[in-house]
């Protein structure tokens, strides 16, 4: 699979794929400037994107999938231990609190501005 095909398949930019390669998350076969992705690279991409959806950083994802063959356990969630799950839930709950607070402040500002414009 070429880099363009991989990009379309996963809905990511070419730049993203190159960045993941630079970080060592995926390792396509290189022929000159061309990159060719194998099945293992596709599995790793699925794991990377799932890790991102779960709120993990790329460094954390690298730690989870870095040392293991991607085809051994293709589901990132199967790589997690109980403490990692608890820690990540706490992190996401803190982020949600910060986001809810920011939305509340912005809505208050929007309301104040609308009242000022109506006066």
GROMACS .gro file of N, CA and C in nm:
model
  357
    1UNK      N    1   0.085  -0.116   0.000
    1UNK     CA    2   0.000   0.000   0.000
    1UNK      C    3   0.090   0.123   0.000
    2UNK      N    4   0.058   0.222  -0.084
    2UNK     CA    5   0.138   0.344  -0.091
    2UNK      C    6   0.098   0.441   0.019
    3UNK      N    7   0.174   0.547   0.035
    3UNK     CA    8   0.143   0.648   0.136
    3UNK      C    9   0.009   0.716   0.107
    4UNK      N   10  -0.021   0.739  -0.020
    4UNK     CA   11  -0.150   0.801  -0.057
    4UNK      C   12  -0.266   0.710  -0.022
    5UNK      N   13  -0.250   0.582  -0.051
    5UNK     CA   14  -0.356   0.486  -0.019
    5UNK      C   15  -0.376   0.477   0.133
    6UNK      N   16  -0.266   0.475   0.205
    6UNK     CA   17  -0.272   0.469   0.351
    6UNK      C   18  -0.340   0.593   0.407
    7UNK      N   19  -0.306   0.707   0.352
    7UNK     CA   20  -0.365   0.833   0.394
    7UNK      C   21  -0.517   0.831   0.376
    8UNK      N   22  -0.561   0.787   0.260
    8UNK     CA   23  -0.705   0.781   0.232
    8UNK      C   24  -0.775   0.678   0.321
    9UNK      N   25  -0.713   0.563   0.338
    9UNK     CA   26  -0.773   0.456   0.418
    9UNK      C   27  -0.802   0.502   0.562
   10UNK      N   28  -0.707   0.574   0.620
   10UNK     CA   29  -0.720   0.612   0.761
   10UNK      C   30  -0.765   0.756   0.782
   11UNK      N   31  -0.782   0.830   0.673
   11UNK     CA   32  -0.830   0.968   0.686
   11UNK      C   33  -0.730   1.059   0.755
   12UNK      N   34  -0.602   1.037   0.729
   12UNK     CA   35  -0.497   1.121   0.787
   12UNK      C   36  -0.416   1.181   0.672
   13UNK      N   37  -0.344   1.286   0.702
   13UNK     CA   38  -0.264   1.351   0.600
   13UNK      C   39  -0.133   1.276   0.576
   14UNK      N   40  -0.073   1.304   0.462
   14UNK     CA   41   0.059   1.247   0.432
   14UNK      C   42   0.159   1.291   0.538
   15UNK      N   43   0.145   1.416   0.579
   15UNK     CA   44   0.234   1.471   0.682
   15UNK      C   45   0.223   1.391   0.812
   16UNK      N   46   0.100   1.354   0.849
   16UNK     CA   47   0.079   1.274   0.970
   16UNK      C   48   0.150   1.141   0.959
   17UNK      N   49   0.136   1.074   0.846
   17UNK     CA   50   0.203   0.945   0.827
   17UNK      C   51   0.354   0.960   0.835
   18UNK      N   52   0.407   1.065   0.775
   18UNK     CA   53   0.553   1.087   0.783
   18UNK      C   54   0.596   1.115   0.927
   19UNK      N   55   0.514   1.192   0.999
   19UNK     CA   56   0.543   1.223   1.139
   19UNK      C   57   0.544   1.094   1.222
   20UNK      N   58   0.445   1.008   1.203
   20UNK     CA   59   0.440   0.882   1.276
   20UNK      C   60   0.562   0.796   1.242
   21UNK      N   61   0.604   0.801   1.117
   21UNK     CA   62   0.724   0.726   1.078
   21UNK      C   63   0.847   0.785   1.148
   22UNK      N   64   0.859   0.917   1.150
   22UNK     CA   65   0.972   0.980   1.218
   22UNK      C   66   0.976   0.945   1.366
   23UNK      N   67   0.858   0.930   1.427
   23UNK     CA   68   0.849   0.894   1.569
   23UNK      C   69   0.871   0.745   1.593
   24UNK      N   70   0.882   0.666   1.486
   24UNK     CA   71   0.903   0.523   1.500
   24UNK      C   72   0.778   0.444   1.528
   25UNK      N   73   0.662   0.506   1.511
   25UNK     CA   74   0.536   0.436   1.537
   25UNK      C   75   0.500   0.339   1.425
   26UNK      N   76   0.533   0.376   1.302
   26UNK     CA   77   0.514   0.287   1.188
   26UNK      C   78   0.646   0.282   1.113
   27UNK      N   79   0.667   0.172   1.043
   27UNK     CA   80   0.795   0.153   0.973
   27UNK      C   81   0.771   0.098   0.834
   28UNK      N   82   0.730   0.185   0.741
   28UNK     CA   83   0.707   0.135   0.605
   28UNK      C   84   0.838   0.095   0.539
   29UNK      N   85   0.825   0.006   0.443
   29UNK     CA   86   0.940  -0.033   0.361
   29UNK      C   87   0.969   0.083   0.267
   30UNK      N   88   1.096   0.119   0.256
   30UNK     CA   89   1.135   0.232   0.171
   30UNK      C   90   1.206   0.182   0.046
   31UNK      N   91   1.165   0.239  -0.066
   31UNK     CA   92   1.235   0.217  -0.193
   31UNK      C   93   1.259   0.354  -0.252
   32UNK      N   94   1.380   0.404  -0.232
   32UNK     CA   95   1.408   0.543  -0.270
   32UNK      C   96   1.324   0.635  -0.184
   33UNK      N   97   1.248   0.723  -0.248
   33UNK     CA   98   1.159   0.813  -0.174
   33UNK      C   99   1.022   0.753  -0.149
   34UNK      N  100   0.993   0.639  -0.211
   34UNK     CA  101   0.861   0.577  -0.198
   34UNK      C  102   0.852   0.498  -0.068
   35UNK      N  103   0.732   0.502  -0.010
   35UNK     CA  104   0.703   0.426   0.112
   35UNK      C  105   0.596   0.323   0.078
   36UNK      N  106   0.614   0.202   0.129
   36UNK     CA  107   0.517   0.096   0.107
   36UNK      C  108   0.479   0.037   0.243
   37UNK      N  109   0.350   0.037   0.271
   37UNK     CA  110   0.299  -0.006   0.400
   37UNK      C  111   0.248  -0.149   0.392
   38UNK      N  112   0.286  -0.228   0.491
   38UNK     CA  113   0.245  -0.368   0.500
   38UNK      C  114   0.123  -0.379   0.592
   39UNK      N  115   0.074  -0.500   0.604
   39UNK     CA  116  -0.039  -0.526   0.693
   39UNK      C  117  -0.009  -0.487   0.837
   40UNK      N  118   0.112  -0.512   0.883
   40UNK     CA  119   0.150  -0.477   1.021
   40UNK      C  120   0.143  -0.326   1.042
   41UNK      N  121   0.179  -0.249   0.939
   41UNK     CA  122   0.170  -0.102   0.951
   41UNK      C  123   0.025  -0.058   0.963
   42UNK      N  124  -0.063  -0.125   0.891
   42UNK     CA  125  -0.206  -0.090   0.898
   42UNK      C  126  -0.261  -0.121   1.036
   43UNK      N  127  -0.221  -0.235   1.092
   43UNK     CA  128  -0.265  -0.271   1.227
   43UNK      C  129  -0.214  -0.167   1.327
   44UNK      N  130  -0.088  -0.128   1.314
   44UNK     CA  131  -0.032  -0.028   1.405
   44UNK      C  132  -0.106   0.105   1.391
   45UNK      N  133  -0.142   0.143   1.267
   45UNK     CA  134  -0.217   0.267   1.248
   45UNK      C  135  -0.352   0.260   1.320
   46UNK      N  136  -0.418   0.145   1.311
   46UNK     CA  137  -0.545   0.128   1.384
   46UNK      C  138  -0.523   0.147   1.533
   47UNK      N  139  -0.414   0.091   1.584
   47UNK     CA  140  -0.384   0.103   1.727
   47UNK      C  141  -0.351   0.248   1.764
   48UNK      N  142  -0.275   0.316   1.680
   48UNK     CA  143  -0.239   0.456   1.705
   48UNK      C  144  -0.365   0.542   1.710
   49UNK      N  145  -0.452   0.526   1.612
   49UNK     CA  146  -0.573   0.608   1.606
   49UNK      C  147  -0.668   0.576   1.721
   50UNK      N  148  -0.674   0.450   1.760
   50UNK     CA  149  -0.757   0.415   1.875
   50UNK      C  150  -0.700   0.477   2.002
   51UNK      N  151  -0.568   0.472   2.016
   51UNK     CA  152  -0.503   0.533   2.132
   51UNK      C  153  -0.530   0.682   2.139
   52UNK      N  154  -0.527   0.748   2.024
   52UNK     CA  155  -0.557   0.891   2.022
   52UNK      C  156  -0.702   0.918   2.063
   53UNK      N  157  -0.794   0.833   2.016
   53UNK     CA  158  -0.935   0.849   2.054
   53UNK      C  159  -0.955   0.830   2.204
   54UNK      N  160  -0.872   0.746   2.264
   54UNK     CA  161  -0.879   0.723   2.408
   54UNK      C  162  -0.803   0.829   2.487
   55UNK      N  163  -0.745   0.926   2.415
   55UNK     CA  164  -0.680   1.039   2.481
   55UNK      C  165  -0.535   1.019   2.518
   56UNK      N  166  -0.472   0.914   2.470
   56UNK     CA  167  -0.332   0.892   2.501
   56UNK      C  168  -0.243   0.977   2.412
   57UNK      N  169  -0.128   1.016   2.463
   57UNK     CA  170  -0.030   1.089   2.384
   57UNK      C  171   0.042   0.991   2.293
   58UNK      N  172   0.112   1.043   2.192
   58UNK     CA  173   0.188   0.955   2.104
   58UNK      C  174   0.299   0.882   2.179
   59UNK      N  175   0.357   0.948   2.277
   59UNK     CA  176   0.460   0.883   2.358
   59UNK      C  177   0.400   0.765   2.435
   60UNK      N  178   0.282   0.785   2.492
   60UNK     CA  179   0.216   0.676   2.564
   60UNK      C  180   0.179   0.562   2.469
   61UNK      N  181   0.131   0.599   2.350
   61UNK     CA  182   0.096   0.498   2.250
   61UNK      C  183   0.221   0.421   2.210
   62UNK      N  184   0.330   0.493   2.190
   62UNK     CA  185   0.458   0.427   2.156
   62UNK      C  186   0.497   0.327   2.263
   63UNK      N  187   0.480   0.365   2.389
   63UNK     CA  188   0.513   0.274   2.499
   63UNK      C  189   0.423   0.151   2.497
   64UNK      N  190   0.297   0.170   2.461
   64UNK     CA  191   0.202   0.059   2.459
   64UNK      C  192   0.228  -0.039   2.345
   65UNK      N  193   0.263   0.014   2.228
   65UNK     CA  194   0.277  -0.073   2.111
   65UNK      C  195   0.419  -0.087   2.061
   66UNK      N  196   0.510  -0.006   2.115
   66UNK     CA  197   0.645   0.001   2.061
   66UNK      C  198   0.724  -0.127   2.061
   67UNK      N  199   0.725  -0.199   2.172
   67UNK     CA  200   0.811  -0.315   2.182
   67UNK      C  201   0.749  -0.444   2.133
   68UNK      N  202   0.622  -0.440   2.100
   68UNK     CA  203   0.553  -0.564   2.063
   68UNK      C  204   0.520  -0.564   1.916
   69UNK      N  205   0.519  -0.680   1.858
   69UNK     CA  206   0.476  -0.693   1.720
   69UNK      C  207   0.330  -0.653   1.709
   70UNK      N  208   0.298  -0.574   1.611
   70UNK     CA  209   0.163  -0.520   1.598
   70UNK      C  210   0.059  -0.629   1.581
   71UNK      N  211   0.097  -0.742   1.529
   71UNK     CA  212  -0.001  -0.846   1.505
   71UNK      C  213  -0.022  -0.936   1.627
   72UNK      N  214   0.062  -0.923   1.730
   72UNK     CA  215   0.044  -1.005   1.850
   72UNK      C  216  -0.088  -0.975   1.918
   73UNK      N  217  -0.115  -0.849   1.945
   73UNK     CA  218  -0.239  -0.805   2.006
   73UNK      C  219  -0.281  -0.678   1.935
   74UNK      N  220  -0.359  -0.689   1.829
   74UNK     CA  221  -0.391  -0.571   1.748
   74UNK      C  222  -0.483  -0.471   1.816
   75UNK      N  223  -0.547  -0.507   1.927
   75UNK     CA  224  -0.636  -0.414   1.995
   75UNK      C  225  -0.559  -0.343   2.105
   76UNK      N  226  -0.545  -0.212   2.091
   76UNK     CA  227  -0.470  -0.132   2.187
   76UNK      C  228  -0.524  -0.150   2.329
   77UNK      N  229  -0.654  -0.160   2.342
   77UNK     CA  230  -0.714  -0.174   2.476
   77UNK      C  231  -0.664  -0.299   2.547
   78UNK      N  232  -0.630  -0.402   2.471
   78UNK     CA  233  -0.577  -0.525   2.532
   78UNK      C  234  -0.436  -0.505   2.587
   79UNK      N  235  -0.370  -0.397   2.549
   79UNK     CA  236  -0.235  -0.366   2.596
   79UNK      C  237  -0.238  -0.293   2.732
   80UNK      N  238  -0.354  -0.241   2.770
   80UNK     CA  239  -0.365  -0.158   2.891
   80UNK      C  240  -0.373  -0.243   3.016
   81UNK      N  241  -0.312  -0.191   3.124
   81UNK     CA  242  -0.331  -0.255   3.254
   81UNK      C  243  -0.429  -0.171   3.335
   82UNK      N  244  -0.473  -0.223   3.447
   82UNK     CA  245  -0.577  -0.157   3.527
   82UNK      C  246  -0.535  -0.016   3.569
   83UNK      N  247  -0.410   0.002   3.609
   83UNK     CA  248  -0.364   0.134   3.654
   83UNK      C  249  -0.363   0.235   3.539
   84UNK      N  250  -0.324   0.192   3.422
   84UNK     CA  251  -0.325   0.283   3.306
   84UNK      C  252  -0.467   0.328   3.276
   85UNK      N  253  -0.562   0.239   3.289
   85UNK     CA  254  -0.701   0.273   3.263
   85UNK      C  255  -0.751   0.374   3.365
   86UNK      N  256  -0.724   0.349   3.492
   86UNK     CA  257  -0.767   0.441   3.598
   86UNK      C  258  -0.703   0.578   3.579
   87UNK      N  259  -0.574   0.581   3.549
   87UNK     CA  260  -0.502   0.706   3.528
   87UNK      C  261  -0.560   0.782   3.410
   88UNK      N  262  -0.588   0.712   3.301
   88UNK     CA  263  -0.640   0.778   3.182
   88UNK      C  264  -0.781   0.831   3.205
   89UNK      N  265  -0.863   0.756   3.276
   89UNK     CA  266  -0.998   0.805   3.309
   89UNK      C  267  -0.988   0.933   3.390
   90UNK      N  268  -0.900   0.937   3.488
   90UNK     CA  269  -0.882   1.059   3.568
   90UNK      C  270  -0.837   1.176   3.483
   91UNK      N  271  -0.743   1.151   3.393
   91UNK     CA  272  -0.694   1.255   3.303
   91UNK      C  273  -0.807   1.310   3.216
   92UNK      N  274  -0.884   1.220   3.158
   92UNK     CA  275  -0.994   1.263   3.070
   92UNK      C  276  -1.103   1.337   3.148
   93UNK      N  277  -1.131   1.293   3.270
   93UNK     CA  278  -1.230   1.364   3.352
   93UNK      C  279  -1.184   1.504   3.387
   94UNK      N  280  -1.053   1.522   3.415
   94UNK     CA  281  -1.000   1.657   3.440
   94UNK      C  282  -1.013   1.743   3.314
   95UNK      N  283  -0.980   1.685   3.200
   95UNK     CA  284  -0.993   1.759   3.074
   95UNK      C  285  -1.139   1.799   3.050
   96UNK      N  286  -1.230   1.707   3.075
   96UNK     CA  287  -1.372   1.737   3.055
   96UNK      C  288  -1.415   1.852   3.147
   97UNK      N  289  -1.368   1.852   3.270
   97UNK     CA  290  -1.399   1.961   3.361
   97UNK      C  291  -1.347   2.094   3.310
   98UNK      N  292  -1.224   2.094   3.259
   98UNK     CA  293  -1.166   2.216   3.203
   98UNK      C  294  -1.244   2.263   3.080
   99UNK      N  295  -1.285   2.170   2.996
   99UNK     CA  296  -1.361   2.205   2.876
   99UNK      C  297  -1.498   2.259   2.914
  100UNK      N  298  -1.566   2.194   3.009
  100UNK     CA  299  -1.697   2.243   3.055
  100UNK      C  300  -1.685   2.383   3.113
  101UNK      N  301  -1.580   2.409   3.189
  101UNK     CA  302  -1.557   2.541   3.246
  101UNK      C  303  -1.533   2.645   3.137
  102UNK      N  304  -1.452   2.610   3.037
  102UNK     CA  305  -1.425   2.703   2.927
  102UNK      C  306  -1.551   2.734   2.849
  103UNK      N  307  -1.634   2.634   2.825
  103UNK     CA  308  -1.761   2.656   2.754
  103UNK      C  309  -1.850   2.748   2.834
  104UNK      N  310  -1.858   2.725   2.963
  104UNK     CA  311  -1.940   2.810   3.051
  104UNK      C  312  -1.893   2.955   3.047
  105UNK      N  313  -1.762   2.979   3.054
  105UNK     CA  314  -1.709   3.116   3.049
  105UNK      C  315  -1.738   3.181   2.914
  106UNK      N  316  -1.720   3.104   2.806
  106UNK     CA  317  -1.746   3.159   2.673
  106UNK      C  318  -1.894   3.191   2.652
  107UNK      N  319  -1.982   3.107   2.703
  107UNK     CA  320  -2.126   3.135   2.691
  107UNK      C  321  -2.164   3.260   2.771
  108UNK      N  322  -2.103   3.276   2.888
  108UNK     CA  323  -2.129   3.396   2.968
  108UNK      C  324  -2.081   3.520   2.894
  109UNK      N  325  -1.964   3.512   2.833
  109UNK     CA  326  -1.911   3.625   2.756
  109UNK      C  327  -2.000   3.652   2.636
  110UNK      N  328  -2.043   3.550   2.567
  110UNK     CA  329  -2.131   3.566   2.451
  110UNK      C  330  -2.262   3.632   2.494
  111UNK      N  331  -2.318   3.591   2.605
  111UNK     CA  332  -2.442   3.650   2.655
  111UNK      C  333  -2.422   3.797   2.691
  112UNK      N  334  -2.311   3.826   2.758
  112UNK     CA  335  -2.280   3.964   2.795
  112UNK      C  336  -2.264   4.052   2.671
  113UNK      N  337  -2.196   4.000   2.568
  113UNK     CA  338  -2.178   4.075   2.445
  113UNK      C  339  -2.311   4.097   2.372
  114UNK      N  340  -2.396   3.995   2.372
  114UNK     CA  341  -2.527   4.007   2.306
  114UNK      C  342  -2.613   4.110   2.378
  115UNK      N  343  -2.606   4.114   2.510
  115UNK     CA  344  -2.683   4.213   2.586
  115UNK      C  345  -2.631   4.354   2.560
  116UNK      N  346  -2.499   4.366   2.547
  116UNK     CA  347  -2.439   4.497   2.517
  116UNK      C  348  -2.477   4.545   2.379
  117UNK      N  349  -2.485   4.454   2.284
  117UNK     CA  350  -2.521   4.490   2.146
  117UNK      C  351  -2.667   4.527   2.137
  118UNK      N  352  -2.750   4.468   2.222
  118UNK     CA  353  -2.894   4.495   2.219
  118UNK      C  354  -2.927   4.627   2.287
  119UNK      N  355  -2.836   4.679   2.370
  119UNK     CA  356  -2.863   4.803   2.445
  119UNK      C  357  -2.843   4.927   2.360
   0.00000   0.00000   0.00000
